[in-house]
Amino acid sequence: KAALSTGLIGFFEWHVPTGMVTADSCFASFHGLDPGAAATGLPFEAVLGLVHGDDRAAVKADIKAALTSLSDYARELRLVHADGEVRWLLMRGHCYEHDEGRPVRYTGTAVDVTASKAAEDALRCVNQMLEASAAQRTDELIEAKAKLEAEAEERERVEDALRQSQKM
């Protein structure tokens, strides 16, 4: 309860046979849902429908595997709010109740990791810029080294010619 009261973790319960999901206001906020509707229950498909199109097939496959094996569920996924805003969530669920190998109730948490994902993307961009800069500097150093080697060879040739002329 203390962790949930921080507003950083949302809680949900999915009654599998009826397909209804109830959730707290934090979960509703993460998903861009009405908190009252989330508290009274929403169809599972309405919640699943918020998953980003590029993630939906993998999310469905993971959920199917968890339902079949009665195992825990954990996945990072993107949600798309009605206004087009994309949010990243870390979802975790556990099958707390089953009846003869059929899941009855999953409960779990959602944590908004959008800021972490943005930081990862920014770090990735900085790393790519640094790698590109390092590659460019390496190329410049290779060119400079080749030029110095050519100049050294030319100096050696001139010195040899000078020595030959002094001998003559």
PDB file of C-alpha atoms in Angstrom:
ATOM      1  CA  LYS A   1       0.000   0.000   0.000  1.00  0.00           C
ATOM      2  CA  ALA A   2       2.840   2.372   0.802  1.00  0.00           C
ATOM      3  CA  ALA A   3       4.484   1.757  -2.570  1.00  0.00           C
ATOM      4  CA  LEU A   4       1.196   2.266  -4.395  1.00  0.00           C
ATOM      5  CA  SER A   5       0.552   5.529  -2.554  1.00  0.00           C
ATOM      6  CA  THR A   6       3.681   7.090  -4.108  1.00  0.00           C
ATOM      7  CA  GLY A   7       1.945   7.493  -7.462  1.00  0.00           C
ATOM      8  CA  LEU A   8       4.832   5.763  -9.207  1.00  0.00           C
ATOM      9  CA  ILE A   9       3.241   2.318  -9.357  1.00  0.00           C
ATOM     10  CA  GLY A  10      -0.182   1.463 -10.719  1.00  0.00           C
ATOM     11  CA  PHE A  11      -2.075  -1.664  -9.681  1.00  0.00           C
ATOM     12  CA  PHE A  12      -4.477  -3.789 -11.699  1.00  0.00           C
ATOM     13  CA  GLU A  13      -6.509  -6.959 -11.317  1.00  0.00           C
ATOM     14  CA  TRP A  14      -7.686  -8.938 -14.324  1.00  0.00           C
ATOM     15  CA  HIS A  15     -10.544 -11.388 -13.851  1.00  0.00           C
ATOM     16  CA  VAL A  16      -9.731 -13.654 -16.801  1.00  0.00           C
ATOM     17  CA  PRO A  17     -13.083 -15.499 -17.186  1.00  0.00           C
ATOM     18  CA  THR A  18     -15.057 -12.258 -17.478  1.00  0.00           C
ATOM     19  CA  GLY A  19     -12.287 -10.370 -19.249  1.00  0.00           C
ATOM     20  CA  MET A  20     -12.689  -7.392 -16.905  1.00  0.00           C
ATOM     21  CA  VAL A  21      -9.786  -5.334 -15.599  1.00  0.00           C
ATOM     22  CA  THR A  22     -10.065  -3.162 -12.521  1.00  0.00           C
ATOM     23  CA  ALA A  23      -7.300  -0.750 -11.655  1.00  0.00           C
ATOM     24  CA  ASP A  24      -6.300   2.086  -9.392  1.00  0.00           C
ATOM     25  CA  SER A  25      -6.092   5.740 -10.440  1.00  0.00           C
ATOM     26  CA  CYS A  26      -2.340   5.569 -11.069  1.00  0.00           C
ATOM     27  CA  PHE A  27      -2.772   2.691 -13.539  1.00  0.00           C
ATOM     28  CA  ALA A  28      -5.614   4.636 -15.169  1.00  0.00           C
ATOM     29  CA  SER A  29      -3.418   7.731 -15.459  1.00  0.00           C
ATOM     30  CA  PHE A  30      -0.567   5.772 -17.050  1.00  0.00           C
ATOM     31  CA  HIS A  31      -3.010   4.383 -19.618  1.00  0.00           C
ATOM     32  CA  GLY A  32      -4.897   7.631 -20.191  1.00  0.00           C
ATOM     33  CA  LEU A  33      -8.088   6.066 -18.838  1.00  0.00           C
ATOM     34  CA  ASP A  34     -10.895   7.472 -16.740  1.00  0.00           C
ATOM     35  CA  PRO A  35     -10.069   6.567 -13.103  1.00  0.00           C
ATOM     36  CA  GLY A  36     -13.727   5.899 -12.274  1.00  0.00           C
ATOM     37  CA  ALA A  37     -14.125   3.503 -15.176  1.00  0.00           C
ATOM     38  CA  ALA A  38     -10.859   1.767 -14.256  1.00  0.00           C
ATOM     39  CA  ALA A  39     -12.023   1.361 -10.655  1.00  0.00           C
ATOM     40  CA  THR A  40     -15.340  -0.208 -11.663  1.00  0.00           C
ATOM     41  CA  GLY A  41     -13.846  -2.317 -14.454  1.00  0.00           C
ATOM     42  CA  LEU A  42     -13.002  -2.143 -18.120  1.00  0.00           C
ATOM     43  CA  PRO A  43     -12.937  -4.876 -20.749  1.00  0.00           C
ATOM     44  CA  PHE A  44      -9.469  -6.350 -21.137  1.00  0.00           C
ATOM     45  CA  GLU A  45      -9.610  -5.631 -24.879  1.00  0.00           C
ATOM     46  CA  ALA A  46     -10.077  -1.905 -24.159  1.00  0.00           C
ATOM     47  CA  VAL A  47      -6.835  -1.887 -22.165  1.00  0.00           C
ATOM     48  CA  LEU A  48      -5.024  -4.047 -24.725  1.00  0.00           C
ATOM     49  CA  GLY A  49      -6.251  -1.713 -27.464  1.00  0.00           C
ATOM     50  CA  LEU A  50      -4.072   1.056 -26.016  1.00  0.00           C
ATOM     51  CA  VAL A  51      -0.876  -0.898 -26.696  1.00  0.00           C
ATOM     52  CA  HIS A  52       1.206   0.599 -29.500  1.00  0.00           C
ATOM     53  CA  GLY A  53       0.570  -1.188 -32.799  1.00  0.00           C
ATOM     54  CA  ASP A  54       4.232  -2.176 -33.139  1.00  0.00           C
ATOM     55  CA  ASP A  55       4.155  -3.885 -29.722  1.00  0.00           C
ATOM     56  CA  ARG A  56       0.685  -5.425 -29.791  1.00  0.00           C
ATOM     57  CA  ALA A  57       1.482  -8.791 -31.442  1.00  0.00           C
ATOM     58  CA  ALA A  58       4.368  -9.501 -29.036  1.00  0.00           C
ATOM     59  CA  VAL A  59       2.272  -8.435 -26.042  1.00  0.00           C
ATOM     60  CA  LYS A  60      -0.571 -10.728 -27.119  1.00  0.00           C
ATOM     61  CA  ALA A  61       1.861 -13.627 -27.589  1.00  0.00           C
ATOM     62  CA  ASP A  62       3.376 -13.052 -24.129  1.00  0.00           C
ATOM     63  CA  ILE A  63      -0.059 -12.885 -22.533  1.00  0.00           C
ATOM     64  CA  LYS A  64      -1.157 -16.076 -24.293  1.00  0.00           C
ATOM     65  CA  ALA A  65       1.996 -17.868 -23.076  1.00  0.00           C
ATOM     66  CA  ALA A  66       1.427 -16.638 -19.508  1.00  0.00           C
ATOM     67  CA  LEU A  67      -2.211 -17.759 -19.569  1.00  0.00           C
ATOM     68  CA  THR A  68      -1.268 -21.177 -20.917  1.00  0.00           C
ATOM     69  CA  SER A  69       1.497 -21.772 -18.383  1.00  0.00           C
ATOM     70  CA  LEU A  70      -0.088 -19.843 -15.487  1.00  0.00           C
ATOM     71  CA  SER A  71       3.250 -18.046 -15.246  1.00  0.00           C
ATOM     72  CA  ASP A  72       4.203 -14.513 -14.374  1.00  0.00           C
ATOM     73  CA  TYR A  73       4.082 -11.823 -16.993  1.00  0.00           C
ATOM     74  CA  ALA A  74       6.685  -9.069 -17.399  1.00  0.00           C
ATOM     75  CA  ARG A  75       7.182  -6.769 -20.370  1.00  0.00           C
ATOM     76  CA  GLU A  76       8.077  -3.247 -21.316  1.00  0.00           C
ATOM     77  CA  LEU A  77       5.587  -1.874 -23.801  1.00  0.00           C
ATOM     78  CA  ARG A  78       4.401   1.336 -25.349  1.00  0.00           C
ATOM     79  CA  LEU A  79       0.919   2.756 -24.959  1.00  0.00           C
ATOM     80  CA  VAL A  80      -0.715   5.356 -27.151  1.00  0.00           C
ATOM     81  CA  HIS A  81      -3.058   7.786 -25.416  1.00  0.00           C
ATOM     82  CA  ALA A  82      -6.078   9.248 -27.191  1.00  0.00           C
ATOM     83  CA  ASP A  83      -4.135  12.498 -27.793  1.00  0.00           C
ATOM     84  CA  GLY A  84      -1.323  10.533 -29.514  1.00  0.00           C
ATOM     85  CA  GLU A  85       1.098  10.703 -26.596  1.00  0.00           C
ATOM     86  CA  VAL A  86       3.267   7.578 -26.363  1.00  0.00           C
ATOM     87  CA  ARG A  87       4.196   6.277 -22.902  1.00  0.00           C
ATOM     88  CA  TRP A  88       6.457   3.373 -21.934  1.00  0.00           C
ATOM     89  CA  LEU A  89       5.328   1.051 -19.149  1.00  0.00           C
ATOM     90  CA  LEU A  90       6.914  -1.850 -17.354  1.00  0.00           C
ATOM     91  CA  MET A  91       4.053  -4.277 -16.729  1.00  0.00           C
ATOM     92  CA  ARG A  92       4.244  -7.214 -14.344  1.00  0.00           C
ATOM     93  CA  GLY A  93       1.497  -9.663 -13.522  1.00  0.00           C
ATOM     94  CA  HIS A  94       1.101 -12.821 -11.471  1.00  0.00           C
ATOM     95  CA  CYS A  95      -1.575 -15.507 -11.679  1.00  0.00           C
ATOM     96  CA  TYR A  96      -2.890 -15.594  -8.117  1.00  0.00           C
ATOM     97  CA  GLU A  97      -5.831 -17.833  -8.734  1.00  0.00           C
ATOM     98  CA  HIS A  98      -6.504 -20.685 -11.114  1.00  0.00           C
ATOM     99  CA  ASP A  99      -9.050 -23.445 -11.436  1.00  0.00           C
ATOM    100  CA  GLU A 100      -7.842 -26.820 -12.709  1.00  0.00           C
ATOM    101  CA  GLY A 101      -5.128 -25.302 -14.859  1.00  0.00           C
ATOM    102  CA  ARG A 102      -7.210 -22.391 -16.115  1.00  0.00           C
ATOM    103  CA  PRO A 103      -6.259 -18.883 -14.985  1.00  0.00           C
ATOM    104  CA  VAL A 104      -8.883 -17.016 -13.013  1.00  0.00           C
ATOM    105  CA  ARG A 105      -7.189 -13.886 -11.663  1.00  0.00           C
ATOM    106  CA  TYR A 106      -4.026 -12.000 -12.523  1.00  0.00           C
ATOM    107  CA  THR A 107      -2.899  -9.089 -10.418  1.00  0.00           C
ATOM    108  CA  GLY A 108      -0.011  -6.878 -11.183  1.00  0.00           C
ATOM    109  CA  THR A 109       1.676  -3.539 -11.405  1.00  0.00           C
ATOM    110  CA  ALA A 110       2.533  -0.955 -14.000  1.00  0.00           C
ATOM    111  CA  VAL A 111       5.418   1.484 -13.729  1.00  0.00           C
ATOM    112  CA  ASP A 112       5.796   4.397 -16.126  1.00  0.00           C
ATOM    113  CA  VAL A 113       9.365   4.184 -17.486  1.00  0.00           C
ATOM    114  CA  THR A 114       8.954   6.840 -20.185  1.00  0.00           C
ATOM    115  CA  ALA A 115      11.577   9.126 -18.636  1.00  0.00           C
ATOM    116  CA  SER A 116      14.065   6.247 -18.429  1.00  0.00           C
ATOM    117  CA  LYS A 117      13.440   5.368 -22.073  1.00  0.00           C
ATOM    118  CA  ALA A 118      13.949   9.017 -23.080  1.00  0.00           C
ATOM    119  CA  ALA A 119      17.225   9.087 -21.131  1.00  0.00           C
ATOM    120  CA  GLU A 120      18.329   5.838 -22.828  1.00  0.00           C
ATOM    121  CA  ASP A 121      17.518   7.328 -26.246  1.00  0.00           C
ATOM    122  CA  ALA A 122      19.427  10.525 -25.428  1.00  0.00           C
ATOM    123  CA  LEU A 123      22.406   8.508 -24.232  1.00  0.00           C
ATOM    124  CA  ARG A 124      22.284   6.369 -27.374  1.00  0.00           C
ATOM    125  CA  CYS A 125      22.282   9.534 -29.539  1.00  0.00           C
ATOM    126  CA  VAL A 126      25.222  11.004 -27.638  1.00  0.00           C
ATOM    127  CA  ASN A 127      27.116   7.721 -27.979  1.00  0.00           C
ATOM    128  CA  GLN A 128      26.443   7.649 -31.724  1.00  0.00           C
ATOM    129  CA  MET A 129      27.683  11.234 -32.069  1.00  0.00           C
ATOM    130  CA  LEU A 130      30.804  10.436 -30.050  1.00  0.00           C
ATOM    131  CA  GLU A 131      31.471   7.301 -32.112  1.00  0.00           C
ATOM    132  CA  ALA A 132      31.041   9.276 -35.345  1.00  0.00           C
ATOM    133  CA  SER A 133      33.368  11.996 -34.046  1.00  0.00           C
ATOM    134  CA  ALA A 134      35.945   9.413 -32.957  1.00  0.00           C
ATOM    135  CA  ALA A 135      35.738   7.728 -36.375  1.00  0.00           C
ATOM    136  CA  GLN A 136      36.211  11.078 -38.116  1.00  0.00           C
ATOM    137  CA  ARG A 137      39.207  11.965 -35.902  1.00  0.00           C
ATOM    138  CA  THR A 138      40.684   8.509 -36.520  1.00  0.00           C
ATOM    139  CA  ASP A 139      40.368   9.026 -40.269  1.00  0.00           C
ATOM    140  CA  GLU A 140      41.995  12.462 -39.938  1.00  0.00           C
ATOM    141  CA  LEU A 141      44.836  10.979 -37.878  1.00  0.00           C
ATOM    142  CA  ILE A 142      45.369   8.186 -40.418  1.00  0.00           C
ATOM    143  CA  GLU A 143      45.544  10.787 -43.207  1.00  0.00           C
ATOM    144  CA  ALA A 144      47.965  12.951 -41.200  1.00  0.00           C
ATOM    145  CA  LYS A 145      50.151   9.925 -40.446  1.00  0.00           C
ATOM    146  CA  ALA A 146      50.221   8.958 -44.129  1.00  0.00           C
ATOM    147  CA  LYS A 147      51.185  12.541 -45.032  1.00  0.00           C
ATOM    148  CA  LEU A 148      53.979  12.579 -42.420  1.00  0.00           C
ATOM    149  CA  GLU A 149      55.261   9.219 -43.661  1.00  0.00           C
ATOM    150  CA  ALA A 150      55.269  10.522 -47.244  1.00  0.00           C
ATOM    151  CA  GLU A 151      57.106  13.668 -46.128  1.00  0.00           C
ATOM    152  CA  ALA A 152      59.628  11.531 -44.199  1.00  0.00           C
ATOM    153  CA  GLU A 153      60.214   9.379 -47.291  1.00  0.00           C
ATOM    154  CA  GLU A 154      60.672  12.513 -49.412  1.00  0.00           C
ATOM    155  CA  ARG A 155      63.116  13.978 -46.855  1.00  0.00           C
ATOM    156  CA  GLU A 156      65.030  10.671 -46.841  1.00  0.00           C
ATOM    157  CA  ARG A 157      65.174  10.735 -50.665  1.00  0.00           C
ATOM    158  CA  VAL A 158      66.413  14.346 -50.675  1.00  0.00           C
ATOM    159  CA  GLU A 159      69.006  13.590 -47.981  1.00  0.00           C
ATOM    160  CA  ASP A 160      70.211  10.565 -49.994  1.00  0.00           C
ATOM    161  CA  ALA A 161      70.461  12.752 -53.099  1.00  0.00           C
ATOM    162  CA  LEU A 162      72.361  15.392 -51.071  1.00  0.00           C
ATOM    163  CA  ARG A 163      74.803  12.776 -49.765  1.00  0.00           C
ATOM    164  CA  GLN A 164      75.327  11.468 -53.301  1.00  0.00           C
ATOM    165  CA  SER A 165      76.031  14.981 -54.573  1.00  0.00           C
ATOM    166  CA  GLN A 166      78.471  15.643 -51.718  1.00  0.00           C
ATOM    167  CA  LYS A 167      80.342  12.446 -52.569  1.00  0.00           C
ATOM    168  CA  MET A 168      80.634  13.518 -56.170  1.00  0.00           C
TER     169      MET A 168
END
